[in-house]
Coordinates of C-alpha atoms in Angstrom, one line a residue:
M7 CA -13.8 12.0 -16.7
T8 CA -11.9 8.8 -16.2
R9 CA -8.1 9.2 -16.4
T10 CA -5.8 6.9 -18.3
T11 CA -2.2 6.0 -17.7
A12 CA 0.6 6.4 -20.3
L13 CA 0.3 2.6 -20.8
D14 CA -3.4 2.5 -21.6
A15 CA -3.1 1.6 -25.3
L16 CA -0.5 -1.1 -24.4
H17 CA -2.8 -2.7 -21.8
R18 CA -5.6 -2.8 -24.4
S19 CA -3.3 -4.4 -27.0
L20 CA -2.5 -7.1 -24.5
G21 CA -6.2 -7.8 -24.1
A22 CA -6.5 -6.5 -20.6
T23 CA -9.9 -6.4 -18.9
M24 CA -10.1 -2.7 -17.8
T25 CA -11.9 -1.3 -14.8
D26 CA -12.5 2.1 -13.2
F27 CA -10.4 2.4 -10.1
A28 CA -10.4 5.7 -8.1
G29 CA -11.2 7.6 -11.3
W30 CA -8.6 5.8 -13.4
D31 CA -9.1 3.2 -16.2
M32 CA -6.8 0.4 -15.0
P33 CA -6.1 -3.2 -16.0
L34 CA -8.0 -5.6 -13.7
R35 CA -6.5 -8.7 -15.3
Y36 CA -4.9 -9.7 -18.6
A37 CA -5.8 -13.4 -18.6
S38 CA -6.2 -15.5 -15.4
E39 CA -5.9 -13.6 -12.1
R40 CA -4.9 -16.8 -10.4
D41 CA -2.0 -17.3 -12.9
E42 CA -0.9 -13.7 -12.4
H43 CA -1.0 -14.1 -8.6
N44 CA 1.0 -17.4 -8.8
A45 CA 3.6 -15.8 -11.2
V46 CA 4.3 -13.1 -8.6
R47 CA 4.7 -15.7 -5.9
T48 CA 7.0 -18.0 -7.9
A49 CA 8.6 -15.9 -10.7
A50 CA 7.7 -12.2 -11.4
G51 CA 4.9 -9.9 -12.3
L52 CA 4.9 -6.5 -14.0
F53 CA 2.4 -3.9 -12.8
D54 CA 1.3 -0.4 -14.0
L55 CA 0.8 1.7 -10.8
S56 CA 0.7 5.1 -12.5
H57 CA -2.5 5.9 -10.7
M58 CA -0.7 6.5 -7.4
G59 CA -0.4 10.1 -6.4
E60 CA 3.1 11.7 -6.3
I61 CA 3.4 15.0 -4.3
T62 CA 6.8 16.7 -4.0
V63 CA 7.7 18.8 -1.0
T64 CA 10.8 21.0 -1.2
G65 CA 12.4 23.8 0.6
P66 CA 14.4 24.7 3.7
Q67 CA 11.5 23.7 6.0
A68 CA 10.2 20.8 4.0
V69 CA 11.0 18.4 6.9
D70 CA 9.3 20.6 9.5
L71 CA 6.2 20.8 7.3
L72 CA 6.1 17.0 6.9
N73 CA 6.7 16.5 10.7
R74 CA 3.8 18.9 11.3
A75 CA 1.5 17.3 8.7
L76 CA 2.1 13.6 9.2
V77 CA 2.2 11.3 12.2
G78 CA 5.7 9.9 11.6
N79 CA 9.1 11.3 12.3
I80 CA 10.3 12.4 8.9
G81 CA 13.4 14.0 10.4
S82 CA 14.9 10.6 11.0
V83 CA 14.6 9.6 7.3
G84 CA 18.0 9.6 5.7
P85 CA 18.7 10.7 2.1
G86 CA 17.7 7.9 -0.3
R87 CA 15.5 6.2 2.3
A88 CA 11.7 5.8 2.5
R89 CA 9.2 5.7 5.4
Y90 CA 5.7 4.2 5.7
T91 CA 3.5 6.7 7.5
M92 CA 0.0 8.2 7.7
I93 CA -1.7 11.6 7.4
C94 CA -4.5 12.1 9.9
R95 CA -7.3 14.5 10.6
E96 CA -7.4 16.7 13.7
D97 CA -9.6 14.0 15.3
G98 CA -7.1 11.3 14.6
G99 CA -9.0 9.7 11.7
I100 CA -6.8 8.3 9.0
L101 CA -6.9 10.4 5.7
D102 CA -4.4 8.1 4.0
D103 CA -1.4 5.9 4.4
L104 CA 1.7 7.1 2.6
I105 CA 5.2 6.4 1.6
V106 CA 7.6 9.3 1.9
Y107 CA 10.9 9.2 0.0
R108 CA 13.7 11.6 0.9
L109 CA 15.1 12.4 -2.5
G110 CA 17.7 15.0 -1.4
E111 CA 18.7 17.3 1.4
T112 CA 15.5 19.3 1.3
E113 CA 13.4 17.3 -1.2
Y114 CA 10.8 14.7 -0.4
M115 CA 8.3 12.8 -2.4
V116 CA 5.0 11.8 -0.8
V117 CA 3.2 8.9 -2.5
A118 CA -0.5 8.8 -1.8
N119 CA -3.2 6.3 -2.8
A120 CA -5.0 7.1 -6.0
G121 CA -8.3 7.7 -4.5
N122 CA -6.9 10.0 -1.8
A123 CA -4.2 11.9 -3.8
Q124 CA -6.3 15.1 -4.0
V125 CA -7.3 15.0 -0.3
V126 CA -3.6 14.5 0.7
L127 CA -2.5 17.3 -1.7
D128 CA -5.1 19.7 -0.3
A129 CA -4.2 18.8 3.3
L130 CA -0.4 19.2 2.8
T131 CA -1.0 22.6 0.9
E132 CA -3.2 23.8 3.8
R133 CA -0.7 22.6 6.4
A134 CA 2.2 24.3 4.6
A135 CA 1.0 27.7 5.7
G136 CA 3.8 29.5 7.6
F137 CA 6.6 27.1 6.5
D138 CA 9.3 27.9 4.0
A139 CA 8.4 24.9 1.8
E140 CA 6.6 24.3 -1.4
V141 CA 4.0 21.5 -2.0
R142 CA 3.9 20.5 -5.7
D143 CA 1.4 18.2 -7.4
D144 CA 3.6 15.9 -9.5
R145 CA 0.9 13.3 -10.4
D146 CA 1.3 14.1 -14.1
A147 CA 5.1 14.0 -13.9
Y148 CA 5.4 10.3 -13.2
A149 CA 4.4 6.9 -14.6
L150 CA 5.0 4.1 -12.1
L151 CA 5.9 0.5 -13.0
A152 CA 6.5 -2.2 -10.5
V153 CA 8.3 -5.6 -10.9
Q154 CA 7.4 -7.9 -8.1
G155 CA 8.4 -11.5 -7.3
P156 CA 11.4 -13.7 -6.5
N157 CA 13.0 -13.2 -10.0
S158 CA 12.5 -9.4 -9.9
A159 CA 16.1 -8.5 -8.9
T160 CA 17.5 -10.8 -11.7
I161 CA 15.2 -9.1 -14.3
V162 CA 15.8 -5.5 -13.3
K163 CA 19.6 -6.0 -12.8
S164 CA 19.8 -7.1 -16.5
V165 CA 18.6 -3.7 -17.7
T166 CA 20.3 -1.3 -15.2
D167 CA 23.7 -0.6 -13.9
A168 CA 22.3 0.8 -10.6
D169 CA 23.5 -1.0 -7.4
L170 CA 20.4 -3.0 -6.7
D171 CA 22.2 -5.2 -4.2
G172 CA 23.0 -2.1 -2.1
L173 CA 19.4 -0.9 -2.4
K174 CA 17.8 -1.8 1.0
Y175 CA 14.1 -2.4 1.7
Y176 CA 12.3 1.0 1.9
A177 CA 15.0 2.9 0.0
G178 CA 15.2 4.6 -3.4
L179 CA 18.0 5.7 -5.7
P180 CA 18.2 7.5 -9.0
G181 CA 19.4 5.4 -11.9
T182 CA 18.9 4.4 -15.5
V183 CA 16.8 1.4 -16.3
A184 CA 16.7 0.3 -20.0
G185 CA 18.2 3.7 -20.9
V186 CA 15.4 5.5 -19.1
P187 CA 16.1 7.8 -16.1
A188 CA 14.2 6.5 -13.1
L189 CA 13.8 6.6 -9.4
I190 CA 14.3 3.0 -8.4
A191 CA 12.6 2.1 -5.1
R192 CA 12.2 -1.1 -3.2
T193 CA 9.1 -1.1 -1.0
G194 CA 6.5 -3.5 -2.5
Y195 CA 2.9 -4.4 -1.6
T196 CA 2.8 -8.1 -2.5
G197 CA 4.8 -9.8 0.2
E198 CA 7.6 -10.4 -2.3
D199 CA 10.8 -8.7 -3.1
G200 CA 10.4 -6.1 -5.9
F201 CA 11.1 -2.7 -7.4
E202 CA 9.1 0.3 -8.2
L203 CA 10.3 2.5 -11.1
F204 CA 9.2 6.1 -11.2
V205 CA 9.7 7.4 -14.7
S206 CA 8.5 10.1 -17.1
P207 CA 5.2 9.1 -18.7
A208 CA 6.9 9.5 -22.1
D209 CA 9.3 6.7 -21.2
A210 CA 6.7 4.3 -19.7
E211 CA 6.0 2.2 -22.8
K212 CA 9.7 1.8 -23.7
L213 CA 10.4 0.7 -20.2
W214 CA 7.5 -1.8 -20.1
Q215 CA 8.6 -3.4 -23.3
A216 CA 12.3 -3.6 -22.1
L217 CA 11.2 -5.3 -18.9
T218 CA 8.8 -7.6 -20.7
E219 CA 11.7 -8.8 -23.0
A220 CA 14.2 -9.0 -20.0
G221 CA 11.7 -11.0 -18.0
A222 CA 10.6 -13.4 -20.8
A223 CA 13.1 -16.1 -19.7
H224 CA 12.3 -15.6 -16.0
G225 CA 8.5 -16.1 -16.0
L226 CA 7.5 -12.4 -15.9
V227 CA 3.8 -11.8 -16.8
P228 CA 1.8 -8.6 -16.9
C229 CA -0.4 -8.3 -13.8
G230 CA -3.6 -6.4 -13.0
L231 CA -5.2 -4.9 -9.9
S232 CA -7.1 -8.1 -9.1
C233 CA -4.0 -10.1 -8.3
R234 CA -2.5 -7.1 -6.6
D235 CA -5.4 -7.3 -4.1
T236 CA -5.1 -11.0 -3.4
L237 CA -1.3 -10.7 -3.0
R238 CA -1.5 -7.8 -0.5
L239 CA -4.3 -9.6 1.3
E240 CA -2.1 -12.7 1.7
A241 CA 0.7 -10.4 2.9
G242 CA -1.6 -8.9 5.5
M243 CA -1.2 -5.4 4.1
P244 CA -3.9 -2.8 4.7
L245 CA -5.9 -1.2 1.9
Y246 CA -7.3 2.3 2.3
G247 CA -11.1 2.2 2.4
H248 CA -11.0 -1.3 3.8
E249 CA -8.7 -1.7 6.8
L250 CA -8.0 2.1 7.0
T251 CA -10.7 4.8 7.0
T252 CA -11.3 8.2 8.5
D253 CA -13.4 6.4 11.2
L254 CA -10.3 4.7 12.5
T255 CA -7.2 6.1 14.1
P256 CA -3.8 4.3 13.6
F257 CA -4.3 2.8 17.1
D258 CA -7.7 1.3 16.1
A259 CA -6.0 -0.2 13.1
G260 CA -3.2 -1.8 15.1
L261 CA -0.7 0.5 13.5
G262 CA 0.0 2.8 16.4
R263 CA 3.7 2.2 15.9
V264 CA 3.7 4.6 13.0
V265 CA 2.7 7.5 15.3
K266 CA 5.8 9.2 16.8
F267 CA 4.9 11.5 19.6
E268 CA 8.5 12.4 20.4
K269 CA 9.7 13.9 17.2
T270 CA 12.8 16.0 16.9
S271 CA 10.8 19.0 15.9
H272 CA 7.1 19.9 16.3
G273 CA 6.8 16.9 18.6
D274 CA 3.7 18.2 20.4
D275 CA 1.8 19.9 17.6
F276 CA 1.5 17.6 14.6
V277 CA -2.0 17.5 13.3
G278 CA -4.1 15.0 15.3
H279 CA -1.6 14.9 18.2
D280 CA -4.0 15.3 21.1
A281 CA -6.7 13.0 19.7
L282 CA -4.0 10.4 19.0
K283 CA -2.6 10.7 22.5
E284 CA -6.2 10.0 23.7
A285 CA -6.6 7.1 21.3
A286 CA -3.3 5.6 22.4
A287 CA -4.3 5.7 26.1
K288 CA -7.7 4.2 25.3
A289 CA -6.2 1.4 23.3
E290 CA -3.9 0.5 26.2
A291 CA -6.7 0.5 28.8
N292 CA -9.4 -1.1 26.7
P293 CA -8.0 -2.7 23.5
P294 CA -10.1 -1.9 20.5
R295 CA -11.2 -4.4 18.0
K296 CA -8.1 -6.1 16.6
L297 CA -7.2 -6.8 12.9
V298 CA -6.9 -10.6 12.5
G299 CA -6.7 -13.1 9.7
L300 CA -9.6 -15.6 9.0
I301 CA -9.2 -18.8 7.0
A302 CA -12.4 -20.5 5.8
E303 CA -13.1 -24.1 6.6
G304 CA -15.5 -24.3 3.7
R305 CA -15.5 -22.8 0.2
R306 CA -17.6 -19.7 0.5
V307 CA -15.8 -16.4 0.0
P308 CA -16.2 -13.6 2.6
R309 CA -16.6 -10.1 1.4
A310 CA -16.0 -6.6 3.0
G311 CA -18.8 -5.6 5.3
M312 CA -19.9 -9.1 6.3
S313 CA -20.3 -9.7 10.1
V314 CA -18.0 -11.9 12.1
V315 CA -20.0 -13.9 14.6
A316 CA -19.5 -16.1 17.7
D317 CA -22.1 -17.6 20.0
G318 CA -24.8 -15.9 18.0
Q319 CA -23.3 -12.4 18.6
V320 CA -21.7 -10.1 16.1
I321 CA -18.1 -9.7 17.3
G322 CA -16.6 -8.0 14.3
E323 CA -16.6 -7.1 10.6
V324 CA -14.8 -8.4 7.5
T325 CA -12.7 -5.6 5.8
S326 CA -11.3 -7.6 2.9
G327 CA -11.9 -11.1 1.6
A328 CA -11.0 -13.2 -1.4
P329 CA -10.0 -16.7 -2.4
S330 CA -6.3 -17.2 -1.6
P331 CA -4.5 -18.9 -4.5
T332 CA -1.5 -19.7 -2.3
L333 CA -3.5 -21.3 0.6
G334 CA -6.2 -22.8 -1.7
K335 CA -8.9 -21.5 0.6
P336 CA -11.0 -18.3 1.1
I337 CA -9.3 -15.8 3.5
A338 CA -10.3 -12.5 5.0
M339 CA -9.0 -9.7 7.2
A340 CA -11.4 -8.6 9.9
Y341 CA -11.6 -6.3 12.9
V342 CA -12.9 -8.5 15.8
D343 CA -13.4 -7.9 19.5
A344 CA -10.2 -8.5 21.6
A345 CA -11.8 -11.5 23.4
H346 CA -11.9 -13.4 20.0
A347 CA -8.7 -12.1 18.5
E348 CA -6.3 -14.8 19.7
P349 CA -5.2 -17.2 17.0
G350 CA -7.1 -20.5 17.3
T351 CA -10.1 -19.0 19.0
A352 CA -12.9 -21.5 18.6
G353 CA -16.4 -20.9 17.4
V354 CA -15.8 -18.0 15.1
G355 CA -17.7 -17.7 11.8
V356 CA -18.7 -15.2 9.1
D357 CA -22.3 -14.5 8.3
I358 CA -22.5 -15.1 4.6
R359 CA -26.1 -14.4 3.5
G360 CA -27.6 -15.7 6.7
T361 CA -25.4 -18.8 7.1
H362 CA -22.7 -18.8 9.7
E363 CA -19.6 -20.3 7.9
A364 CA -16.8 -21.5 10.2
Y365 CA -13.5 -19.7 10.1
E366 CA -10.2 -20.1 11.8
V367 CA -8.7 -17.1 13.5
V368 CA -5.0 -16.7 12.6
A369 CA -2.3 -14.1 13.0
L370 CA -1.4 -11.9 10.1
P371 CA 0.1 -12.2 7.6
F372 CA -1.2 -15.3 5.9
Y373 CA 1.9 -15.6 3.8
K374 CA 5.5 -14.7 4.4
R375 CA 8.1 -15.2 1.7
Q376 CA 11.2 -17.3 2.4
K377 CA 14.2 -14.9 2.8

């Protein structure tokens, strides 16, 4: 059965085009996805991200469990801070990429992608054996709203007394927003500044309406999943199932930096350690295909799974592709052979239904906001 968020009726009243996403009925767009995309780049957008999976890990050995279960060093995450990390299989394949928030001395919240939330929950529960720690499924305890864009701080500040200026990137603090208790985080997935607000589902509609009113004078518009995808693509951010899969290790994905072999505890026995050591050595000796950006010289849009070609040979594969509203051209992320991964490499194309369309190889991200 398809799940709905606490804001489902509101999305429909706004005329949203709904779509199934990882078993959830979610807004794809409200009006024009290009307008929604541009609003986030120039003003602000309001997103419902309640499909994300929240898992709470508590107890005296919560940090030891997380250090054992995940590839990152969770022991070095200070209270109120967050860390981007991954959970891998024993063979090093990526099960999901995650954000872990340290909410208290012995309390952590793991946020998983919607489609992988059950897999992550099951893996953490299994890996908790022998630890004095509890893994709790909190997916129904939270609704998640996000305000993204250059005007986001102005908008959220107008409805909270929390110290947003003191809230660093990849941090979270409890506060009240529009009279609603919330965990206020600042991570973002659009390439812009922004805030994520974890609240009780019962408060979601009140908060959405308050943010809509507060943002009216600042160009805030409701935004769907479609523009979230083009925004994250321009920002060069990976999407699970596209740039990240169980067939890839973090080293294959160019994200080996998230793997911390020298942790303060359980350094040598986190899940996937041996396979990842091997993958790291292999990547150094013989670099795997590299994730690069591709910008079209023509108008045809590349899609995931299409072959990247050079000199009549397949040299890689597109993982994500879309028209870029900011660049005004089709763009893609693709894994390509190291020999063709340098920005400016000549003669690279994408096989779009039998025609080799010319593309320029560029470094990621395609778009970086002005600080």
